[in-house]
Amino acid sequence: MKFILQLALKNLTRYKRRTIITAVAIAVGLSMYIMVDSMLAGVESESMRNLRWYETASMRIVNSEYWEQRSTMPLDKSIQNSGQILSDLRAEGIGATPRIQTTADMILYSEDFGEDGSMPVLVTAVDTQTDFDVFRFVDTLVEGRFLNPGENAAVIGSWFAEDIGAKIGYWVTLLARGNGGFYEAIDVQIVGIVNCPNPNVNRTLLMVPIDVIDEHLAMDSTVTEIAIALPERADIEKTAARIQEKLDPEKEHILVLGWKELAKDYIGIAEAKRGGTSLILFLVFIIAAVGISNTMLMAIYERVRELGMMRAMGMKDRAISLAFIFEAGGIGLIGSLFGIALGIVINIPLVYFGIDLGFMLRDMDMGYRIQSVMRGAWKANTYFIAFAAGVVLSMLAAWIPTRRALKMTIPECLRYR
Amino acid sequence: MIRIDKVVREYKTGETVVPALRSVSLEIKNGEFLSIAGPSGSGKTTLLNLIGCIDAPDGGEIWIDDQAVSKMDTRQKTDFRRNNLGFIFQTYNLIPVLTAYENVSFVLSILSVEDSEIKKRTMQILEEVGLKGMEHRRPDKLSGGQQQRIAIARALIKQPKIILADEPTANLDSATGEDILRLMKQMNERYGTTFIFSTHDKMVMDWADRLVMLHDGSIVSDERRRQ
């Protein structure tokens, strides 16, 4: 065994050019794998983060009946004792804010927009004092200002503003159904335009003060939801279960839903996409594997005569196999280490600066909640997989041609060119 | 003693069967310096491969020191080659990444000889083949003749009963070839090792104590030249 290891090491160090070329091929393949995996993981985690920060919050409290009939957004199925719930949550140090969501027809006027028109919109009524405690809109304002309590004003998403040609100061009328079924027209002036990293929000957001909606739609201080923010590493499911237990253990009136439950549609799409991304990763992996196999294959086949000589000298086939496999494992080890180092070097700018694909994502909905810059992510297990795969694949790639060469007769090996 | 009894070897290429050896019988005593000669395609290499247990006959038997090597399985043949046979190839077949010392000593490493013994024997054999001071050179830094000397040292170091050399001088100029033959003869006399070498070169044939001529897979003459 000592001799086999020594032989493998000697071959490794003395076939320098071949070792370097093969190790570089392995390193490039593995760094590609690391890069693609990092981007896919980064996109997914950032997408989910943007979903929590700008759409769903960490979790929400809703009326059980409202949740059942959520497609119609029934205002009469709102949370009655929202004030008490909010003060209880805040007493525990949990950031929470009330919201009312309803649909409306938004009427546009020719004086401002050039022509009259209307369109269905989703109105999000926010508590101007506490909404920033839960959602991260504070740094997203690109024009105008945020809402003040009690004013007939609206803040809209930047892409939405672009699509309808809205500017600060323009007036629109929201025609919505109030609590009880009556229709109410609310005139609001656009006072702010926000641009956040979540494209879905940029495309659809229309925020108005909650007290305006409360008054016009006769909500009587009820709200359709209470959004809650938890720290990034908090156990959302556990916290949701604890709050649920406290508020309504039977789930008859109140439901506490984690963001995954709230974004079930997105999660479903994300799961489906994961199948696709796994396929991409698999293909990258295969490309890397083929590269490794090919270089190892050539390295073995150019030494078939050497292998034949060793057999003629009485070296056992198993010992020859091991010598070649150890040598390939050594090349795999060097290649994997370089591949991981290269992967880390490539990943640094990907994680900290990312790739700006805004020009593509503006007009294309990929389902991801990422607006422009796609960033990579650090995933320790990817590096482990890449390292192990580099070494194991190299050994396997050497084992197969060695086995084939050992199946040749010794004279065939000695004649091999 | 090597006893080859009615050995037949055929090669199949598709439907065609090409006879390489046709019922060849031969006896070779220990310590002989024997040349198997004949034109290209006469079956010289095939016969050497069969004696060297790196090929198997389609008929007949081969005995080496009362062991029926032609009936051995692959593992037994490997063990037999490791312990009893040495090979010298036309193209030397040295491991290019190993030094002269390592190319020779690796044969003893396979036999699990102790490091101190390996060192002693390797240095001694390298000196005997005239490569003292060149132990650390790799094959690409040595001439063809020097490379073949390493091959001879490699074949000799384990003190095998038989050394098989397939056209050992074919890649060398005549003067160097003669040097190599002289060295082989010296080793044959010093160690009593049986040398069997193939050739189609008249000069090489002249060095042999016994000359076996092959033609189309059959022995056409068997001439003892010296005792």
XYZ file of C-alpha atoms in Angstrom:
644
model
C 0.000 0.000 0.000
C 2.859 2.350 0.837
C 4.411 1.732 -2.570
C 1.077 2.324 -4.312
C 0.630 5.637 -2.521
C 4.206 6.633 -3.273
C 3.752 5.774 -6.939
C 0.514 7.738 -7.104
C 2.152 10.726 -5.440
C 5.175 10.556 -7.756
C 2.977 10.426 -10.831
C 0.954 13.305 -9.459
C 3.939 15.542 -8.832
C 5.974 14.614 -11.874
C 3.265 14.723 -14.552
C 2.994 18.380 -13.580
C 1.480 19.672 -16.780
C -1.150 16.943 -16.921
C -1.948 17.373 -13.228
C -2.340 21.117 -13.662
C -4.479 20.841 -16.813
C -6.750 18.207 -15.268
C -6.977 20.038 -11.963
C -7.828 23.264 -13.804
C -10.593 21.450 -15.730
C -11.971 20.139 -12.448
C -11.611 23.544 -10.787
C -13.426 25.328 -13.617
C -16.238 22.750 -13.609
C -16.695 22.931 -9.866
C -16.498 26.718 -9.726
C -19.202 26.830 -12.425
C -21.323 24.555 -10.290
C -20.707 26.685 -7.199
C -21.505 29.862 -9.119
C -24.784 28.590 -10.588
C -25.874 27.086 -7.290
C -24.990 30.291 -5.480
C -27.051 32.388 -7.904
C -30.049 30.086 -7.720
C -29.888 29.920 -3.927
C -29.344 33.678 -3.695
C -32.269 34.442 -5.965
C -34.543 32.151 -4.000
C -33.560 33.398 -0.555
C -33.642 37.068 -1.600
C -36.956 36.500 -3.303
C -38.408 35.023 -0.138
C -36.941 37.817 1.940
C -38.485 40.439 -0.368
C -41.767 38.621 -0.091
C -41.630 38.890 3.706
C -40.332 42.452 3.774
C -42.791 43.985 1.299
C -45.759 41.649 0.873
C -46.608 39.107 3.505
C -44.604 40.165 6.577
C -43.393 37.299 8.769
C -46.925 36.372 9.601
C -50.406 37.732 9.722
C -53.412 37.525 11.952
C -56.718 37.295 10.072
C -60.338 36.513 10.747
C -60.959 32.795 10.116
C -63.984 33.511 7.928
C -62.133 36.217 6.009
C -59.384 33.691 5.256
C -61.918 31.173 4.039
C -63.487 33.736 1.706
C -60.276 35.623 0.951
C -60.815 35.630 -2.812
C -63.726 38.058 -2.310
C -61.990 40.057 0.438
C -65.132 40.465 2.591
C -64.774 43.569 4.764
C -67.515 42.384 7.138
C -65.280 39.453 8.139
C -62.632 41.629 9.708
C -60.810 41.453 13.031
C -62.939 43.138 15.650
C -60.550 43.511 18.553
C -57.478 44.551 16.607
C -56.526 47.247 19.124
C -56.274 44.752 21.959
C -54.316 42.258 19.868
C -51.918 44.938 18.702
C -51.237 46.222 22.203
C -50.702 42.651 23.464
C -48.221 41.953 20.692
C -46.356 45.200 21.210
C -46.212 44.482 24.939
C -44.297 41.345 24.016
C -41.917 43.423 21.887
C -43.339 42.094 18.610
C -43.618 44.582 15.755
C -47.165 44.575 14.406
C -49.299 46.824 12.261
C -52.937 46.781 11.127
C -53.874 46.801 7.480
C -57.036 46.761 5.418
C -56.924 45.292 1.978
C -59.729 45.744 -0.497
C -60.291 45.985 -4.195
C -61.413 49.126 -5.962
C -61.830 50.640 -9.375
C -59.339 53.436 -9.852
C -60.640 56.197 -12.051
C -58.067 58.285 -13.927
C -58.802 61.760 -15.231
C -57.800 63.329 -18.514
C -56.633 66.550 -16.819
C -53.769 64.649 -15.259
C -53.401 61.451 -17.257
C -54.237 62.784 -20.732
C -57.318 60.655 -21.075
C -60.082 59.329 -18.837
C -60.023 55.714 -17.790
C -60.401 53.239 -15.000
C -58.716 50.069 -13.796
C -59.112 47.563 -10.987
C -56.586 47.972 -8.193
C -55.756 46.407 -4.878
C -55.905 49.046 -2.149
C -53.693 48.552 0.850
C -54.674 50.754 3.773
C -51.767 51.202 6.146
C -51.237 52.633 9.575
C -48.865 55.458 8.754
C -47.386 55.343 12.258
C -46.616 51.646 12.595
C -46.379 50.207 9.096
C -42.637 50.853 8.957
C -42.249 48.671 12.082
C -43.228 45.670 9.967
C -42.619 46.475 6.303
C -39.359 47.862 4.920
C -40.641 50.719 2.767
C -38.721 53.351 4.687
C -35.840 53.545 2.179
C -37.843 52.875 -0.959
C -39.244 56.297 -1.694
C -38.028 57.573 -5.070
C -40.296 60.580 -5.394
C -42.595 62.632 -3.138
C -43.222 61.618 0.454
C -44.910 59.041 2.586
C -48.484 59.250 3.851
C -49.705 61.344 6.768
C -52.596 60.187 8.925
C -56.039 61.248 7.794
C -55.049 62.721 4.418
C -56.634 61.653 1.163
C -53.365 60.586 -0.344
C -51.799 57.569 -1.956
C -48.327 56.148 -2.411
C -47.899 53.887 -5.413
C -45.297 51.516 -6.847
C -42.828 52.954 -9.367
C -43.600 50.515 -12.187
C -47.315 51.014 -11.575
C -46.769 54.777 -11.825
C -44.817 54.330 -15.048
C -47.491 52.064 -16.517
C -50.320 54.525 -15.922
C -48.220 57.660 -16.416
C -48.810 58.873 -12.838
C -46.842 61.722 -11.333
C -46.740 63.293 -7.900
C -49.749 65.545 -7.387
C -52.090 63.691 -9.758
C -55.548 62.892 -8.432
C -57.403 59.623 -8.800
C -60.710 58.358 -7.498
C -61.023 54.978 -5.825
C -64.462 53.473 -6.205
C -64.746 50.788 -3.520
C -67.438 48.808 -1.758
C -67.786 49.699 1.914
C -68.455 47.452 4.868
C -72.130 46.599 4.274
C -72.013 46.637 0.502
C -72.476 50.336 -0.322
C -70.270 52.036 -2.904
C -67.991 54.857 -1.907
C -65.822 57.094 -4.006
C -62.619 58.318 -2.403
C -60.523 60.980 -4.071
C -56.827 60.611 -3.334
C -53.796 62.512 -4.496
C -50.624 60.646 -5.355
C -48.018 61.989 -2.937
C -45.267 59.388 -3.182
C -43.768 56.788 -5.482
C -41.828 53.890 -4.043
C -39.439 51.493 -5.683
C -38.639 48.426 -3.612
C -36.712 45.263 -4.540
C -39.983 43.330 -4.907
C -41.244 43.717 -8.491
C -44.716 42.511 -7.602
C -45.083 45.402 -5.179
C -43.670 47.879 -7.693
C -46.203 46.703 -10.247
C -49.313 46.816 -8.052
C -48.827 48.802 -4.832
C -51.389 51.469 -3.956
C -51.184 52.517 -0.283
C -53.563 54.882 1.443
C -53.865 55.841 5.151
C -55.903 53.341 7.143
C -57.988 55.977 8.885
C -59.205 57.303 5.507
C -60.358 53.829 4.473
C -61.766 53.182 7.949
C -63.927 56.272 7.682
C -65.007 55.981 4.051
C -65.699 52.249 4.097
C -67.288 52.222 7.579
C -64.838 49.741 9.055
C -65.551 50.851 12.652
C -61.886 50.354 13.638
C -61.842 46.788 12.389
C -59.031 45.633 10.121
C -58.665 42.787 7.633
C -55.262 41.795 8.911
C -52.569 42.432 11.442
C -49.122 42.032 9.935
C -46.297 40.942 12.193
C -42.552 41.185 11.736
C -40.204 38.783 13.461
C -36.421 38.785 13.479
C -34.868 37.007 10.445
C -33.797 33.921 12.383
C -36.959 33.608 14.466
C -38.923 30.375 14.358
C -42.018 31.677 12.612
C -44.065 28.487 12.819
C -43.419 28.166 16.529
C -44.217 31.821 17.240
C -47.365 31.620 15.115
C -48.494 28.556 17.031
C -47.833 30.302 20.350
C -49.788 33.425 19.361
C -52.578 31.271 17.969
C -52.761 29.395 21.252
C -52.998 32.660 23.116
C -55.578 34.351 20.880
C -57.846 31.549 19.793
C -56.663 27.986 20.321
C -59.737 26.556 18.591
C -59.121 28.715 15.489
C -62.790 29.594 15.386
C -62.401 33.357 14.930
C -58.760 34.159 14.522
C -56.050 32.567 12.467
C -52.329 33.234 12.805
C -50.653 32.401 9.528
C -46.954 32.188 8.755
C -45.624 33.775 5.567
C -45.291 30.418 3.850
C -48.984 29.793 4.343
C -49.783 33.306 3.128
C -47.599 32.917 0.055
C -48.660 29.394 -0.714
C -49.061 30.190 -4.400
C -45.569 31.619 -4.585
C -44.117 28.729 -2.588
C -45.845 26.314 -4.972
C -44.317 28.065 -7.973
C -40.963 28.212 -6.190
C -41.127 24.466 -5.534
C -41.876 23.865 -9.196
C -39.014 26.171 -10.171
C -36.745 24.289 -7.802
C -37.308 21.231 -9.983
C -36.151 23.280 -12.975
C -33.204 24.784 -11.138
C -32.213 21.329 -9.921
C -32.181 20.272 -13.550
C -29.962 23.244 -14.440
C -27.662 22.342 -11.552
C -27.668 18.736 -12.627
C -26.714 19.759 -16.173
C -23.907 21.978 -14.872
C -22.816 19.081 -12.719
C -22.890 16.739 -15.710
C -20.837 19.201 -17.785
C -18.295 19.364 -14.965
C -18.360 15.578 -14.619
C -17.876 15.030 -18.349
C -14.955 17.461 -18.319
C -13.355 15.640 -15.417
C -14.010 12.208 -16.948
C -12.660 13.229 -20.308
C -9.384 14.583 -18.988
C -8.953 11.609 -16.666
C -9.821 9.247 -19.498
C -7.120 10.747 -21.698
C -4.649 10.688 -18.826
C -5.261 6.971 -18.294
C -5.344 5.938 -21.939
C -2.012 7.551 -22.668
C -0.509 5.252 -20.035
C -1.971 1.905 -21.095
C 1.483 0.619 -22.084
C 2.866 1.592 -18.706
C -0.015 -0.275 -17.154
C 0.760 -3.306 -19.352
C 4.397 -3.238 -18.262
C 3.368 -3.167 -14.594
C 1.120 -6.165 -15.154
C 3.885 -8.027 -16.958
C 6.170 -7.341 -13.993
C 3.643 -9.094 -11.773
C 1.902 -6.149 -10.185
C -1.598 -7.140 -9.220
C -4.503 -5.588 -11.114
C -5.980 -4.357 -7.842
C -2.749 -2.597 -6.932
C -2.561 -0.980 -10.383
C -6.185 0.140 -10.105
C -5.516 1.610 -6.681
C -2.404 3.441 -7.869
C -4.353 5.057 -10.712
C -7.365 5.773 -8.519
C -5.222 7.347 -5.780
C -3.484 9.438 -8.384
C -6.830 10.564 -9.812
C -8.074 11.225 -6.272
C -5.017 13.417 -5.730
C -5.748 15.350 -8.912
C -9.385 15.584 -7.827
C -8.283 16.882 -4.442
C -6.095 19.589 -5.969
C -8.777 20.469 -8.529
C -11.485 20.548 -5.880
C -9.461 22.808 -3.598
C -8.750 25.179 -6.484
C -12.366 24.900 -7.637
C -13.643 25.861 -4.219
C -11.146 28.703 -3.938
C -12.157 29.907 -7.414
C -15.829 29.472 -6.512
C -15.340 31.614 -3.409
C -13.486 34.296 -5.379
C -16.231 34.371 -8.035
C -18.933 34.286 -5.399
C -17.685 37.330 -3.485
C -18.759 39.870 -6.141
C -21.892 37.827 -6.849
C -22.951 37.997 -3.203
C -21.953 41.608 -2.534
C -22.691 43.229 -5.905
C -24.749 40.724 -7.896
C -25.709 40.843 -11.561
C -28.131 43.532 -12.662
C -30.851 41.910 -14.767
C -33.331 44.780 -14.307
C -33.554 45.321 -18.066
C -35.000 41.806 -18.392
C -37.105 41.656 -15.258
C -38.963 44.937 -15.828
C -41.139 43.464 -18.562
C -40.928 39.822 -17.631
C -42.442 38.201 -14.572
C -40.276 35.230 -13.653
C -42.233 34.697 -10.460
C -39.234 35.640 -8.347
C -39.625 38.672 -6.119
C -36.460 40.258 -7.415
C -36.499 43.477 -9.295
C -33.079 43.912 -10.812
C -29.932 42.755 -9.050
C -29.631 39.005 -8.660
C -27.202 38.131 -5.936
C -25.498 34.922 -4.999
C -25.566 33.282 -1.597
C -23.112 31.403 0.578
C -24.093 27.771 0.981
C -21.665 25.659 2.957
C -23.132 22.369 1.775
C -22.564 23.343 -1.884
C -18.846 23.608 -1.197
C -18.890 20.276 0.564
C -20.787 18.639 -2.327
C -18.455 20.229 -4.889
C -15.372 19.088 -2.989
C -16.602 15.534 -2.494
C -17.869 15.324 -6.074
C -14.547 16.557 -7.456
C -12.588 13.912 -5.605
C -15.045 11.039 -6.025
C -15.760 11.793 -9.685
C -12.067 11.950 -10.471
C -11.517 8.592 -8.810
C -14.511 7.131 -10.595
C -13.380 8.669 -13.874
C -10.026 6.951 -13.420
C -11.497 3.678 -12.251
C -13.610 3.139 -15.364
C -10.835 3.431 -18.008
C -8.356 1.635 -15.725
C -10.807 -1.221 -15.419
C -11.248 -1.242 -19.191
C -7.510 -1.224 -19.738
C -7.109 -4.040 -17.241
C -9.609 -6.080 -19.214
C -7.255 -5.913 -22.206
C -4.661 -8.650 -22.436
C -1.130 -7.702 -21.426
C 0.183 -7.943 -25.022
C -2.668 -5.656 -26.124
C -1.686 -3.163 -23.421
C 1.954 -3.320 -24.469
C 1.038 -2.737 -28.130
C -1.428 0.061 -27.298
C -0.836 3.384 -29.028
C 13.734 -26.118 -17.461
C 11.092 -24.827 -19.852
C 9.081 -27.402 -21.760
C 6.812 -26.285 -24.563
C 4.657 -29.095 -25.822
C 2.663 -28.839 -29.084
C 1.646 -25.275 -28.381
C -0.915 -23.709 -30.690
C -1.912 -20.049 -30.715
C -4.421 -18.541 -33.075
C -5.671 -14.986 -33.462
C -9.174 -14.303 -34.593
C -9.950 -11.204 -36.610
C -13.663 -11.325 -37.301
C -14.369 -14.594 -39.062
C -10.742 -15.102 -40.020
C -8.494 -17.304 -37.905
C -4.793 -16.533 -38.222
C -2.458 -19.218 -36.832
C 0.445 -17.601 -34.965
C 1.997 -20.795 -33.620
C 1.374 -24.233 -35.098
C 2.087 -27.053 -32.683
C 5.410 -25.724 -31.449
C 7.471 -27.950 -29.141
C 10.693 -26.864 -27.499
C 12.783 -27.543 -24.436
C 14.990 -24.862 -22.881
C 17.430 -25.706 -20.115
C 18.168 -23.452 -17.170
C 20.864 -20.874 -17.863
C 20.579 -20.973 -21.647
C 21.215 -17.849 -23.751
C 18.733 -18.510 -26.480
C 17.521 -16.478 -29.413
C 14.214 -16.999 -31.128
C 14.673 -15.666 -34.600
C 12.574 -15.320 -37.670
C 10.992 -12.807 -39.966
C 8.242 -10.474 -38.930
C 4.999 -12.382 -38.281
C 6.759 -15.692 -37.718
C 5.451 -15.989 -34.128
C 8.520 -14.901 -32.099
C 6.708 -12.424 -29.861
C 3.751 -14.783 -29.457
C 6.065 -17.542 -28.246
C 7.809 -15.153 -25.827
C 4.437 -13.954 -24.517
C 3.345 -17.535 -23.907
C 6.539 -18.417 -22.056
C 6.200 -15.139 -20.144
C 2.679 -16.075 -19.011
C 1.212 -12.883 -20.438
C -0.731 -14.802 -23.059
C -2.458 -18.193 -23.063
C -2.130 -20.926 -25.694
C -5.155 -22.293 -27.569
C -3.654 -25.773 -27.426
C -0.695 -27.630 -25.977
C 1.089 -27.088 -22.689
C 3.907 -25.014 -21.272
C 5.828 -26.201 -18.227
C 8.362 -24.155 -16.321
C 10.245 -26.061 -13.628
C 7.520 -28.672 -13.416
C 4.756 -26.114 -13.148
C 2.110 -26.186 -15.868
C 1.994 -22.425 -16.400
C -0.395 -22.772 -19.328
C -3.009 -24.142 -16.948
C -2.634 -21.429 -14.327
C -5.399 -18.901 -13.753
C -4.747 -15.173 -14.078
C -3.869 -14.678 -10.418
C -1.465 -17.599 -10.371
C 0.188 -16.315 -13.531
C 0.594 -12.860 -11.995
C 2.244 -14.393 -8.922
C 4.434 -16.579 -11.112
C 5.577 -13.641 -13.237
C 6.265 -11.557 -10.154
C 8.478 -14.208 -8.580
C 10.133 -15.924 -11.532
C 10.222 -13.837 -14.686
C 11.881 -10.690 -15.920
C 11.006 -8.756 -19.065
C 12.952 -6.535 -21.404
C 10.932 -4.746 -24.054
C 11.910 -3.373 -27.434
C 10.698 0.101 -26.429
C 12.123 -0.221 -22.904
C 8.734 0.592 -21.320
C 10.212 2.545 -18.454
C 7.978 4.703 -16.325
C 8.845 8.183 -17.561
C 8.196 9.980 -14.264
C 10.477 7.698 -12.265
C 14.246 8.019 -12.039
C 16.569 5.214 -13.111
C 16.794 4.155 -9.465
C 13.011 4.157 -9.020
C 12.373 2.327 -12.292
C 14.579 -0.485 -11.119
C 13.647 -0.537 -7.443
C 9.899 -0.592 -7.994
C 10.121 -4.285 -8.934
C 11.369 -5.042 -5.426
C 8.718 -2.776 -3.909
C 6.095 -4.994 -5.550
C 7.760 -7.939 -3.827
C 7.564 -6.081 -0.484
C 11.331 -6.198 0.031
C 12.601 -4.009 2.879
C 13.733 -0.499 1.996
C 17.360 -1.007 3.060
C 17.608 -4.176 0.960
C 15.981 -2.423 -1.998
C 18.524 0.364 -1.815
C 21.492 -2.026 -1.565
C 20.397 -4.241 -4.426
C 19.331 -1.402 -6.706
C 22.620 0.448 -6.351
C 24.508 -2.786 -6.940
C 22.621 -3.733 -10.101
C 22.831 -0.203 -11.493
C 26.581 -0.345 -11.023
C 26.695 -3.734 -12.752
C 24.867 -2.425 -15.815
C 27.144 0.616 -15.933
C 24.725 3.246 -14.710
C 26.451 4.227 -11.504
C 26.051 7.967 -10.983
C 22.935 8.112 -13.157
C 20.505 6.840 -10.555
C 18.616 10.106 -10.317
C 18.192 10.673 -14.014
C 14.849 10.128 -15.603
C 14.539 8.112 -18.840
C 14.185 11.198 -21.025
C 17.640 12.328 -19.872
C 19.258 9.037 -20.927
C 20.237 7.572 -24.295
C 18.412 4.577 -25.792
C 21.228 2.268 -24.746
C 21.187 3.599 -21.201
C 17.427 3.196 -21.037
C 17.730 -0.416 -22.143
C 20.362 -0.930 -19.448
C 17.820 0.258 -16.898
C 15.353 -2.230 -18.377
C 17.937 -4.991 -18.003
C 18.646 -3.946 -14.420
C 14.907 -3.900 -13.762
C 14.558 -7.405 -15.171
C 17.559 -8.707 -13.248
C 17.118 -7.117 -9.845
C 14.744 -9.719 -8.472
C 17.093 -12.464 -9.741
C 14.458 -14.239 -11.811
C 14.899 -17.693 -13.288
C 14.115 -16.472 -16.775
C 14.435 -13.153 -18.593
C 12.418 -12.674 -21.746
C 13.545 -9.957 -24.114
C 11.445 -9.010 -27.120
C 13.794 -7.591 -29.765
C 15.872 -5.800 -27.112
C 18.195 -4.120 -29.595
C 15.711 -3.228 -32.323
C 15.604 0.441 -31.323
C 19.370 0.782 -30.887
C 22.248 1.351 -33.264
C 24.431 -1.683 -33.877
C 27.269 -0.655 -31.526
C 24.911 0.062 -28.661
C 22.969 -3.088 -29.495
C 26.122 -5.084 -29.205
C 26.903 -3.452 -25.832
C 23.484 -4.482 -24.600
C 23.942 -8.067 -25.798
C 27.347 -8.210 -24.142
C 25.783 -7.035 -20.908
C 22.987 -9.585 -21.186
C 25.525 -12.318 -21.799
C 27.586 -11.193 -18.787
C 24.516 -11.318 -16.600
C 23.585 -14.707 -17.995
C 26.987 -16.028 -17.056
C 27.188 -14.261 -13.687
C 23.730 -15.181 -12.390
C 22.935 -18.252 -14.447
C 19.690 -16.627 -15.518
C 18.033 -18.073 -18.605
C 17.843 -15.422 -21.322
C 15.368 -15.866 -24.162
C 15.344 -13.081 -26.706
C 13.666 -12.613 -30.013
C 15.265 -10.972 -33.016
C 15.430 -10.840 -36.769
C 18.868 -9.228 -36.706
C 21.784 -11.399 -37.851
C 24.230 -9.704 -35.448
C 21.977 -10.468 -32.480
C 21.544 -14.079 -33.593
C 25.336 -14.437 -33.573
C 25.393 -13.687 -29.836
C 23.054 -16.554 -29.001
C 24.320 -19.894 -27.673
C 21.294 -21.493 -29.205
C 19.252 -20.259 -32.138
C 15.682 -21.342 -32.726
C 14.308 -20.251 -36.096
C 10.599 -19.755 -36.557
C 8.769 -19.409 -39.816
C 5.008 -19.056 -40.184
C 4.463 -20.245 -36.639
C 6.585 -23.364 -36.832
C 10.132 -24.107 -35.719
C 12.200 -24.623 -38.824
C 15.579 -25.052 -37.137
C 17.059 -25.400 -33.684
C 20.791 -24.887 -33.711
C 23.091 -25.068 -30.700
C 26.089 -22.812 -31.376
C 28.031 -22.906 -28.129
C 27.894 -25.076 -25.062
